[in-house]
CSV table of C-alpha atoms in Angstrom, one decimal:
chain,number,residue,atom,x,y,z
S,202,UNK,CA,-69.1,-25.7,22.7
S,203,UNK,CA,-71.3,-27.7,20.4
S,204,UNK,CA,-70.0,-25.8,17.3
S,205,UNK,CA,-66.4,-26.6,18.4
S,206,UNK,CA,-67.2,-30.2,18.6
S,207,UNK,CA,-68.7,-30.2,15.2
S,208,UNK,CA,-65.6,-28.6,13.7
S,209,UNK,CA,-63.3,-31.3,15.2
S,210,UNK,CA,-65.5,-34.1,14.0
S,211,UNK,CA,-65.1,-33.0,10.4
S,212,UNK,CA,-62.6,-35.2,8.5
S,213,UNK,CA,-60.5,-32.4,7.1
S,214,UNK,CA,-60.1,-30.8,10.5
S,215,UNK,CA,-59.2,-34.0,12.2
S,216,UNK,CA,-56.7,-34.8,9.5
S,217,UNK,CA,-55.0,-31.4,9.9
S,218,UNK,CA,-54.8,-31.8,13.7
S,219,UNK,CA,-53.4,-35.3,13.3
S,220,UNK,CA,-50.7,-34.1,10.9
S,221,UNK,CA,-49.7,-31.2,13.2
S,222,UNK,CA,-49.4,-33.5,16.2
S,223,UNK,CA,-47.5,-36.2,14.5
S,224,UNK,CA,-45.1,-33.8,12.8
S,225,UNK,CA,-44.5,-31.7,15.9
S,226,UNK,CA,-43.8,-34.9,17.9
S,227,UNK,CA,-41.1,-36.2,15.5
S,228,UNK,CA,-39.7,-32.7,14.9
S,229,UNK,CA,-39.5,-33.1,11.1
S,230,UNK,CA,-41.5,-31.4,8.3
S,231,UNK,CA,-42.3,-32.4,4.8
S,232,UNK,CA,-39.7,-31.6,2.1
S,233,UNK,CA,-42.2,-29.8,0.0
S,234,UNK,CA,-42.5,-26.9,2.6
S,235,UNK,CA,-40.5,-23.9,1.5
S,236,UNK,CA,-37.1,-23.4,3.2
S,237,UNK,CA,-33.9,-21.3,2.7
S,238,UNK,CA,-31.7,-24.4,3.2
S,239,UNK,CA,-31.2,-27.5,5.3
S,240,UNK,CA,-32.0,-27.6,9.0
S,241,UNK,CA,-29.3,-27.8,11.7
S,242,UNK,CA,-30.1,-31.5,12.2
S,243,UNK,CA,-29.8,-32.2,8.5
S,244,UNK,CA,-26.4,-30.5,8.3
S,245,UNK,CA,-25.1,-32.3,11.4
S,246,UNK,CA,-26.5,-35.8,10.6
S,247,UNK,CA,-25.6,-36.0,6.9
S,248,UNK,CA,-23.0,-33.6,5.6
S,249,UNK,CA,-21.9,-36.0,2.8
S,250,UNK,CA,-23.9,-35.9,-0.4
S,251,UNK,CA,-23.7,-37.7,-3.7
S,252,UNK,CA,-22.5,-34.5,-5.3
S,253,UNK,CA,-19.4,-33.9,-3.1
S,254,UNK,CA,-18.0,-36.8,-1.0
S,255,UNK,CA,-15.8,-36.5,2.1
S,256,UNK,CA,-17.4,-33.4,3.6
S,257,UNK,CA,-16.1,-32.8,7.1
S,258,UNK,CA,-18.1,-31.3,9.9
S,259,UNK,CA,-15.9,-29.5,12.4
S,260,UNK,CA,-16.9,-27.8,15.7
S,261,UNK,CA,-15.2,-24.4,16.1
S,262,UNK,CA,-13.3,-23.9,19.3
S,263,UNK,CA,-10.6,-21.6,20.6
S,264,UNK,CA,-7.7,-23.9,19.6
S,265,UNK,CA,-9.0,-24.4,16.1
S,266,UNK,CA,-9.6,-20.7,15.7
S,267,UNK,CA,-6.1,-19.8,16.8
S,268,UNK,CA,-4.7,-22.3,14.4
S,269,UNK,CA,-6.7,-21.0,11.4
S,270,UNK,CA,-6.0,-17.4,12.3
S,271,UNK,CA,-2.2,-18.1,12.4
S,272,UNK,CA,-2.3,-19.9,9.1
S,273,UNK,CA,-4.4,-17.3,7.3
S,274,UNK,CA,-2.3,-14.3,8.6
S,275,UNK,CA,-0.3,-12.6,6.0
S,276,UNK,CA,3.4,-12.2,6.5
S,277,UNK,CA,5.0,-9.2,8.1
S,278,UNK,CA,7.5,-7.3,5.9
S,279,UNK,CA,9.5,-6.2,8.9
S,280,UNK,CA,10.0,-9.8,10.0
S,281,UNK,CA,10.6,-11.4,6.6
S,282,UNK,CA,12.8,-8.6,5.2
S,283,UNK,CA,14.7,-7.1,8.2
S,284,UNK,CA,16.8,-4.1,7.3
S,285,UNK,CA,20.0,-3.5,9.2
S,286,UNK,CA,21.3,-0.6,7.2
S,287,UNK,CA,19.8,2.9,6.7
S,288,UNK,CA,21.4,3.1,3.3
S,289,UNK,CA,20.7,0.2,0.9
S,290,UNK,CA,22.2,1.9,-2.2
S,291,UNK,CA,25.2,-0.2,-3.4
S,292,UNK,CA,27.3,0.4,-6.5
S,293,UNK,CA,27.2,-2.3,-9.2
S,294,UNK,CA,28.6,-3.0,-12.7
S,295,UNK,CA,27.2,-0.6,-15.2
S,296,UNK,CA,26.7,2.3,-12.8
S,297,UNK,CA,28.4,5.6,-13.9
S,298,UNK,CA,30.1,7.4,-11.0
S,299,UNK,CA,31.9,10.7,-10.6
S,300,UNK,CA,34.9,11.2,-8.3
S,301,UNK,CA,36.0,14.7,-7.1
S,302,UNK,CA,39.3,15.1,-5.2
S,303,UNK,CA,40.5,18.0,-3.0
S,304,UNK,CA,44.1,18.7,-1.9
S,305,UNK,CA,45.3,21.2,0.7
S,306,UNK,CA,47.7,23.8,-0.7
S,307,UNK,CA,50.3,23.3,-2.0
S,308,UNK,CA,48.8,20.6,-4.1
S,309,UNK,CA,51.2,17.7,-4.6
S,310,UNK,CA,49.3,15.5,-7.2
S,311,UNK,CA,46.3,17.4,-8.4
S,312,UNK,CA,47.1,20.9,-9.4
S,313,UNK,CA,43.6,22.1,-9.2
S,314,UNK,CA,43.3,22.3,-13.0
S,315,UNK,CA,40.1,20.7,-14.2
S,316,UNK,CA,40.4,17.5,-16.1
S,317,UNK,CA,37.1,17.9,-17.9
S,318,UNK,CA,34.6,20.6,-18.9
S,319,UNK,CA,32.6,20.3,-15.7
S,320,UNK,CA,35.2,22.2,-13.7
S,321,UNK,CA,37.0,25.5,-14.4
S,322,UNK,CA,40.5,26.3,-13.5
S,323,UNK,CA,39.3,28.8,-10.9
S,324,UNK,CA,37.7,26.2,-8.7
S,325,UNK,CA,41.1,24.9,-7.4
S,326,UNK,CA,41.9,22.9,-5.3
S,327,UNK,CA,39.1,20.5,-6.4
S,328,UNK,CA,39.6,18.2,-9.3
S,329,UNK,CA,36.7,16.2,-10.9
S,330,UNK,CA,37.7,13.1,-12.8
S,331,UNK,CA,35.9,12.1,-15.9
S,332,UNK,CA,32.8,10.0,-15.4
S,333,UNK,CA,33.5,6.3,-15.2
S,334,UNK,CA,31.3,3.2,-15.8
S,335,UNK,CA,31.9,0.5,-13.3
S,336,UNK,CA,33.5,-2.5,-15.1
S,337,UNK,CA,32.0,-6.0,-15.2
S,338,UNK,CA,34.6,-6.8,-12.5
S,339,UNK,CA,33.2,-4.0,-10.4
S,340,UNK,CA,36.2,-1.7,-10.5
S,341,UNK,CA,37.1,1.9,-11.5
S,342,UNK,CA,40.6,3.5,-12.1
S,343,UNK,CA,41.8,6.5,-10.0
S,344,UNK,CA,45.1,8.3,-10.9
S,345,UNK,CA,47.8,7.4,-8.3
S,346,UNK,CA,45.4,5.1,-6.5
S,347,UNK,CA,45.1,2.4,-9.2
S,348,UNK,CA,42.2,0.0,-9.6
S,349,UNK,CA,39.6,0.5,-6.9
S,350,UNK,CA,36.9,-2.2,-6.2
S,351,UNK,CA,33.5,-0.4,-5.9
S,352,UNK,CA,31.1,-3.3,-6.5
S,353,UNK,CA,28.7,-3.9,-3.6
S,354,UNK,CA,29.9,-0.8,-1.7
S,355,UNK,CA,28.3,2.5,-0.8
S,356,UNK,CA,29.6,5.8,-2.1
S,357,UNK,CA,31.0,6.7,1.4
S,358,UNK,CA,32.9,3.4,1.5
S,359,UNK,CA,34.4,4.1,-1.9
S,360,UNK,CA,35.4,7.6,-1.0
S,361,UNK,CA,37.1,6.4,2.2
S,362,UNK,CA,39.0,3.8,0.3
S,363,UNK,CA,40.3,6.2,-2.3
S,364,UNK,CA,41.3,8.7,0.4
S,365,UNK,CA,43.4,6.0,2.1
S,366,UNK,CA,45.1,5.0,-1.1
S,367,UNK,CA,46.1,8.7,-1.8
S,368,UNK,CA,47.3,9.2,1.8
S,369,UNK,CA,51.0,10.0,1.7
S,370,UNK,CA,50.9,10.8,-2.0
S,371,UNK,CA,48.5,13.8,-2.0
S,372,UNK,CA,48.5,16.7,0.4
S,373,UNK,CA,45.7,15.8,2.9
S,374,UNK,CA,43.3,14.6,0.2
S,375,UNK,CA,39.5,14.5,0.6
S,376,UNK,CA,37.3,12.6,-1.9
S,377,UNK,CA,33.7,12.9,-2.9
S,378,UNK,CA,32.0,10.2,-4.9
S,379,UNK,CA,28.7,10.8,-6.7
S,380,UNK,CA,26.4,8.6,-8.7
S,381,UNK,CA,26.1,10.2,-12.2
S,382,UNK,CA,23.8,7.5,-13.5
S,383,UNK,CA,22.2,4.6,-11.8
S,384,UNK,CA,22.0,1.5,-14.0
S,385,UNK,CA,21.8,-1.3,-11.5
S,386,UNK,CA,20.1,-0.2,-8.2
S,387,UNK,CA,16.5,-0.3,-9.4
S,388,UNK,CA,13.2,-1.7,-8.2
S,389,UNK,CA,10.3,-2.7,-10.4
S,390,UNK,CA,6.7,-1.6,-9.6
S,391,UNK,CA,3.9,-3.4,-11.4
S,392,UNK,CA,0.2,-4.4,-10.9
S,393,UNK,CA,-2.7,-2.1,-10.2
S,394,UNK,CA,-0.7,1.1,-10.1
S,395,UNK,CA,-1.2,4.1,-12.3
S,396,UNK,CA,2.1,3.6,-14.2
S,397,UNK,CA,4.2,0.4,-14.0
S,398,UNK,CA,7.8,1.5,-13.9
S,399,UNK,CA,11.4,0.6,-13.0
S,400,UNK,CA,12.5,3.1,-10.4
S,401,UNK,CA,16.1,4.0,-9.6
S,402,UNK,CA,17.2,3.9,-6.0
S,403,UNK,CA,19.2,6.7,-4.5
S,404,UNK,CA,21.5,6.8,-1.4
S,405,UNK,CA,18.6,8.3,0.4
S,406,UNK,CA,17.1,4.9,0.7
S,407,UNK,CA,13.6,4.7,-0.8
S,408,UNK,CA,10.9,2.9,1.0
S,409,UNK,CA,7.9,0.8,-0.1
S,410,UNK,CA,5.4,3.6,0.0
S,411,UNK,CA,7.9,5.9,-1.9
S,412,UNK,CA,7.9,3.4,-4.8
S,413,UNK,CA,4.1,3.2,-4.9
S,414,UNK,CA,3.9,7.0,-4.9
S,415,UNK,CA,6.5,7.4,-7.7
S,416,UNK,CA,4.4,4.9,-9.7
S,417,UNK,CA,1.4,7.2,-9.4
S,418,UNK,CA,-0.3,5.3,-6.5
S,419,UNK,CA,-2.8,2.4,-6.7
S,420,UNK,CA,-5.8,2.5,-8.9
S,421,UNK,CA,-8.2,0.7,-6.6
S,422,UNK,CA,-9.4,1.6,-3.0
S,423,UNK,CA,-6.6,1.2,-0.5
S,424,UNK,CA,-8.7,-1.2,1.6
S,425,UNK,CA,-9.1,-3.6,-1.3
S,426,UNK,CA,-5.3,-3.7,-2.1
S,427,UNK,CA,-2.5,-6.0,-1.1
S,428,UNK,CA,1.2,-5.4,-1.8
S,429,UNK,CA,3.4,-8.3,-2.7
S,430,UNK,CA,7.1,-7.9,-2.3
S,431,UNK,CA,9.6,-10.3,-4.0
S,432,UNK,CA,13.2,-10.2,-3.0
S,433,UNK,CA,15.4,-13.0,-4.4
S,434,UNK,CA,13.6,-16.2,-3.8
S,435,UNK,CA,11.3,-14.9,-1.0
S,436,UNK,CA,7.9,-13.4,-1.6
S,437,UNK,CA,5.5,-12.1,1.0
S,438,UNK,CA,2.1,-10.3,0.8
S,439,UNK,CA,0.6,-7.7,3.1
S,440,UNK,CA,-2.6,-5.6,3.0
S,441,UNK,CA,-1.8,-2.1,2.0
S,442,UNK,CA,-4.0,-0.8,4.9
S,443,UNK,CA,-1.7,-2.6,7.4
S,444,UNK,CA,1.4,-1.2,5.8
S,445,UNK,CA,0.1,2.4,6.1
S,446,UNK,CA,-1.0,1.9,9.7
S,447,UNK,CA,2.2,0.3,10.8
S,448,UNK,CA,5.3,2.4,9.8
S,449,UNK,CA,7.6,-0.6,10.6
S,450,UNK,CA,6.1,-2.4,7.5
S,451,UNK,CA,7.1,0.5,5.2
S,452,UNK,CA,10.5,-1.1,4.8
S,453,UNK,CA,13.5,0.1,2.9
S,454,UNK,CA,13.8,-1.3,-0.6
S,455,UNK,CA,16.8,-3.1,-2.0
S,456,UNK,CA,18.1,-3.4,-5.6
S,457,UNK,CA,16.2,-6.0,-7.6
S,458,UNK,CA,13.0,-5.8,-5.5
S,459,UNK,CA,9.7,-6.4,-7.3
S,460,UNK,CA,6.7,-4.6,-5.8
S,461,UNK,CA,3.3,-5.8,-7.1
S,462,UNK,CA,0.1,-4.0,-6.2
S,463,UNK,CA,-2.7,-6.7,-6.1
S,464,UNK,CA,-6.4,-5.8,-6.3
S,465,UNK,CA,-8.2,-8.1,-3.8
S,466,UNK,CA,-11.9,-8.5,-4.7
S,467,UNK,CA,-12.6,-10.6,-1.6
S,468,UNK,CA,-16.1,-11.5,-0.7
S,469,UNK,CA,-18.2,-14.0,1.2
S,470,UNK,CA,-21.9,-15.1,0.7
S,471,UNK,CA,-24.4,-15.1,3.5
S,472,UNK,CA,-27.6,-17.2,3.3
S,473,UNK,CA,-30.3,-18.3,5.6
S,474,UNK,CA,-31.8,-16.6,8.7
S,475,UNK,CA,-29.8,-13.4,8.8
S,476,UNK,CA,-30.7,-9.8,8.4
S,477,UNK,CA,-29.9,-9.9,4.7
S,478,UNK,CA,-28.8,-12.5,2.2
S,479,UNK,CA,-26.1,-11.1,-0.1
S,480,UNK,CA,-22.6,-11.3,-1.4
S,481,UNK,CA,-20.6,-9.0,0.9
S,482,UNK,CA,-17.1,-7.7,0.0
S,483,UNK,CA,-14.4,-7.3,2.6
S,484,UNK,CA,-11.0,-5.7,3.0
S,485,UNK,CA,-7.7,-7.2,1.9
S,486,UNK,CA,-6.6,-7.4,5.6
S,487,UNK,CA,-9.4,-9.8,6.3
S,488,UNK,CA,-12.4,-9.9,8.7
S,489,UNK,CA,-13.5,-12.1,11.5
S,490,UNK,CA,-16.7,-14.2,11.7
S,491,UNK,CA,-18.1,-11.7,14.2
S,492,UNK,CA,-17.6,-8.9,11.7
S,493,UNK,CA,-19.2,-11.0,8.9
S,494,UNK,CA,-22.3,-11.7,11.0
S,495,UNK,CA,-22.6,-8.0,11.8
S,496,UNK,CA,-22.2,-7.0,8.2
S,497,UNK,CA,-25.0,-9.4,7.2
S,498,UNK,CA,-27.4,-7.8,9.7
S,499,UNK,CA,-26.9,-10.4,12.4
S,500,UNK,CA,-29.2,-13.3,13.1
S,501,UNK,CA,-32.9,-12.9,12.4
S,502,UNK,CA,-34.5,-13.1,15.9
S,503,UNK,CA,-37.7,-14.5,14.6
S,504,UNK,CA,-36.2,-17.3,12.5
S,505,UNK,CA,-32.6,-18.1,13.3
S,506,UNK,CA,-31.4,-21.1,15.2
S,507,UNK,CA,-28.4,-19.7,17.2
S,508,UNK,CA,-27.0,-23.2,17.4
S,509,UNK,CA,-27.0,-23.6,13.7
S,510,UNK,CA,-24.3,-21.1,12.4
S,511,UNK,CA,-22.2,-22.8,9.7
S,512,UNK,CA,-19.3,-21.8,7.4
S,513,UNK,CA,-19.0,-23.8,4.2
S,514,UNK,CA,-15.4,-23.7,2.9
S,515,UNK,CA,-12.9,-25.6,0.8
S,516,UNK,CA,-10.0,-25.8,3.3
S,517,UNK,CA,-6.3,-26.7,3.1
S,518,UNK,CA,-6.1,-30.3,4.5
S,519,UNK,CA,-2.9,-29.4,6.4
S,520,UNK,CA,-5.1,-27.3,8.8
S,521,UNK,CA,-7.3,-30.2,9.7
S,522,UNK,CA,-6.0,-32.3,12.7
S,523,UNK,CA,-7.0,-35.7,11.4
S,524,UNK,CA,-5.9,-38.4,9.1
S,525,UNK,CA,-5.3,-37.6,5.4
S,526,UNK,CA,-8.6,-37.0,3.7
S,527,UNK,CA,-9.8,-39.4,1.1
S,528,UNK,CA,-11.7,-36.9,-1.0
S,529,UNK,CA,-10.4,-33.6,-2.1
S,530,UNK,CA,-11.4,-31.0,-4.7
S,531,UNK,CA,-8.5,-29.3,-6.4
S,532,UNK,CA,-6.3,-30.2,-3.5
S,533,UNK,CA,-8.8,-28.8,-0.9
S,534,UNK,CA,-11.1,-30.5,1.5
S,535,UNK,CA,-14.8,-29.5,1.7
S,536,UNK,CA,-15.4,-28.5,5.3
S,537,UNK,CA,-18.4,-27.3,7.3
S,538,UNK,CA,-17.4,-25.3,10.4
S,539,UNK,CA,-20.1,-25.2,13.1
S,540,UNK,CA,-20.6,-22.4,15.7
S,541,UNK,CA,-23.0,-22.6,18.6
S,542,UNK,CA,-23.9,-19.0,19.4
S,543,UNK,CA,-26.1,-20.2,22.3
S,544,UNK,CA,-22.8,-20.6,24.2
S,545,UNK,CA,-21.6,-17.1,25.4
S,546,UNK,CA,-18.0,-18.1,25.0
S,547,UNK,CA,-18.5,-18.6,21.3
S,548,UNK,CA,-18.6,-14.8,20.9
S,549,UNK,CA,-15.0,-14.6,21.8
S,550,UNK,CA,-14.2,-17.3,19.3
S,551,UNK,CA,-16.0,-15.5,16.5
S,552,UNK,CA,-13.8,-12.4,17.0
S,553,UNK,CA,-10.8,-14.5,16.0
S,554,UNK,CA,-12.2,-16.9,13.5
S,555,UNK,CA,-11.0,-15.7,10.0
S,556,UNK,CA,-13.4,-15.4,7.1
S,557,UNK,CA,-11.9,-16.5,3.8
S,558,UNK,CA,-12.6,-15.5,0.2
S,559,UNK,CA,-15.7,-17.3,-1.2
S,560,UNK,CA,-16.8,-18.6,2.1
S,561,UNK,CA,-20.6,-19.3,2.5
S,562,UNK,CA,-22.0,-18.3,5.8
S,563,UNK,CA,-25.3,-20.1,6.5
S,564,UNK,CA,-27.7,-19.7,9.5
S,565,UNK,CA,-30.4,-22.3,9.8
S,566,UNK,CA,-34.0,-21.7,10.7
S,567,UNK,CA,-35.1,-22.8,14.2
S,568,UNK,CA,-37.4,-25.8,14.6
S,569,UNK,CA,-40.1,-23.4,16.1
S,570,UNK,CA,-39.9,-21.2,13.0
S,571,UNK,CA,-40.3,-24.3,10.7
S,572,UNK,CA,-43.3,-25.5,12.8
S,573,UNK,CA,-45.0,-22.1,12.6
S,574,UNK,CA,-44.5,-22.1,8.9
S,575,UNK,CA,-46.1,-25.6,8.6
S,576,UNK,CA,-48.9,-24.7,11.0
S,577,UNK,CA,-49.7,-21.6,9.0
S,578,UNK,CA,-50.0,-23.8,5.9
S,579,UNK,CA,-52.3,-26.2,7.6
S,580,UNK,CA,-54.5,-23.4,8.9
S,581,UNK,CA,-54.7,-21.8,5.5
S,582,UNK,CA,-56.1,-25.1,4.2
S,583,UNK,CA,-58.2,-26.1,7.1
S,584,UNK,CA,-60.0,-22.8,7.8
S,585,UNK,CA,-61.4,-22.5,4.2
S,586,UNK,CA,-62.6,-26.1,4.5
S,587,UNK,CA,-64.5,-25.3,7.8
S,588,UNK,CA,-66.0,-22.2,6.3
S,589,UNK,CA,-67.1,-24.1,3.2
S,590,UNK,CA,-68.7,-26.8,5.3
S,591,UNK,CA,-70.6,-24.2,7.4
S,592,UNK,CA,-71.9,-22.6,4.3
S,593,UNK,CA,-73.7,-25.8,3.2
S,594,UNK,CA,-75.5,-26.1,6.6
């Protein structure tokens, strides 16, 4: 008991105890103590700095999460580009087509003698006309039928039209139209594919995955790829994973479509009191905050402040329900989203909150962990002082 009293009478020990008591009472610690970043109170009380002005601190709730998730969601090909026809192949100027005509015996117009080298005289009653290139006006010429408009029509529609025109002139005619060379119904495939190419469509009706396969497939992992489809003035992007999993998104292509395979090296950085601090890649279809926390090893049970989970992001100002921001960086607003994992309901929110490319996920240290760190530092200084004093006795 007497030795304990002697220890607490020593100036060094008294000073240490006084510091511990005063600092623990006010809940703050000197700036020279090592830390992985600001505390929860520091982030909440002063998000603005001299380096970046206008930083907004936003509490994450269900309404905000739904709004962000809807805004970040990629478009659906089946909704943006609905297909009403099972055959998208339409004839256009420059296409070369072949027309074959049959007549029942006795033939009235077409004797069955071939008009070109493709057909022999023994193949009566079929007659194959010479190949014709569709004129700039979108027409071809058929004997006894005159000029036939073929532009913007399918081969079945063209065959039916020619048959009607020959009805009453030929003996029960039947017509077959074939595309000899496709010069207009093409799609272009570019980007991170094995071979960028212009691919000819056929009456079969090629789909999106068909075009990628004909281009040799993508060069990067499927999970890191997004597909951009441009049709006219409309452009939409979807994750390749989503297209493969949902057959409805494997839509039929139309002439003039441009398919671009985009490599998406998406990642977020995780710092602070988590299982690991790292830059973590994620898939093109995106991940939620819950998945991001899990991939970072979760919160460190010995250090983390569950009320101090923050996402630092440059956000689109349109998504913030407030007055127009005064300070922007490249058209974006610096935002700190705050999540309180002490609230059980927040775990439902984290399942829908979308993580964005280049986000910084930061988890603060708890006040107890900071106090323990400071106390360890005080003890490491005080104990050698006590031992040194005892050695001189």
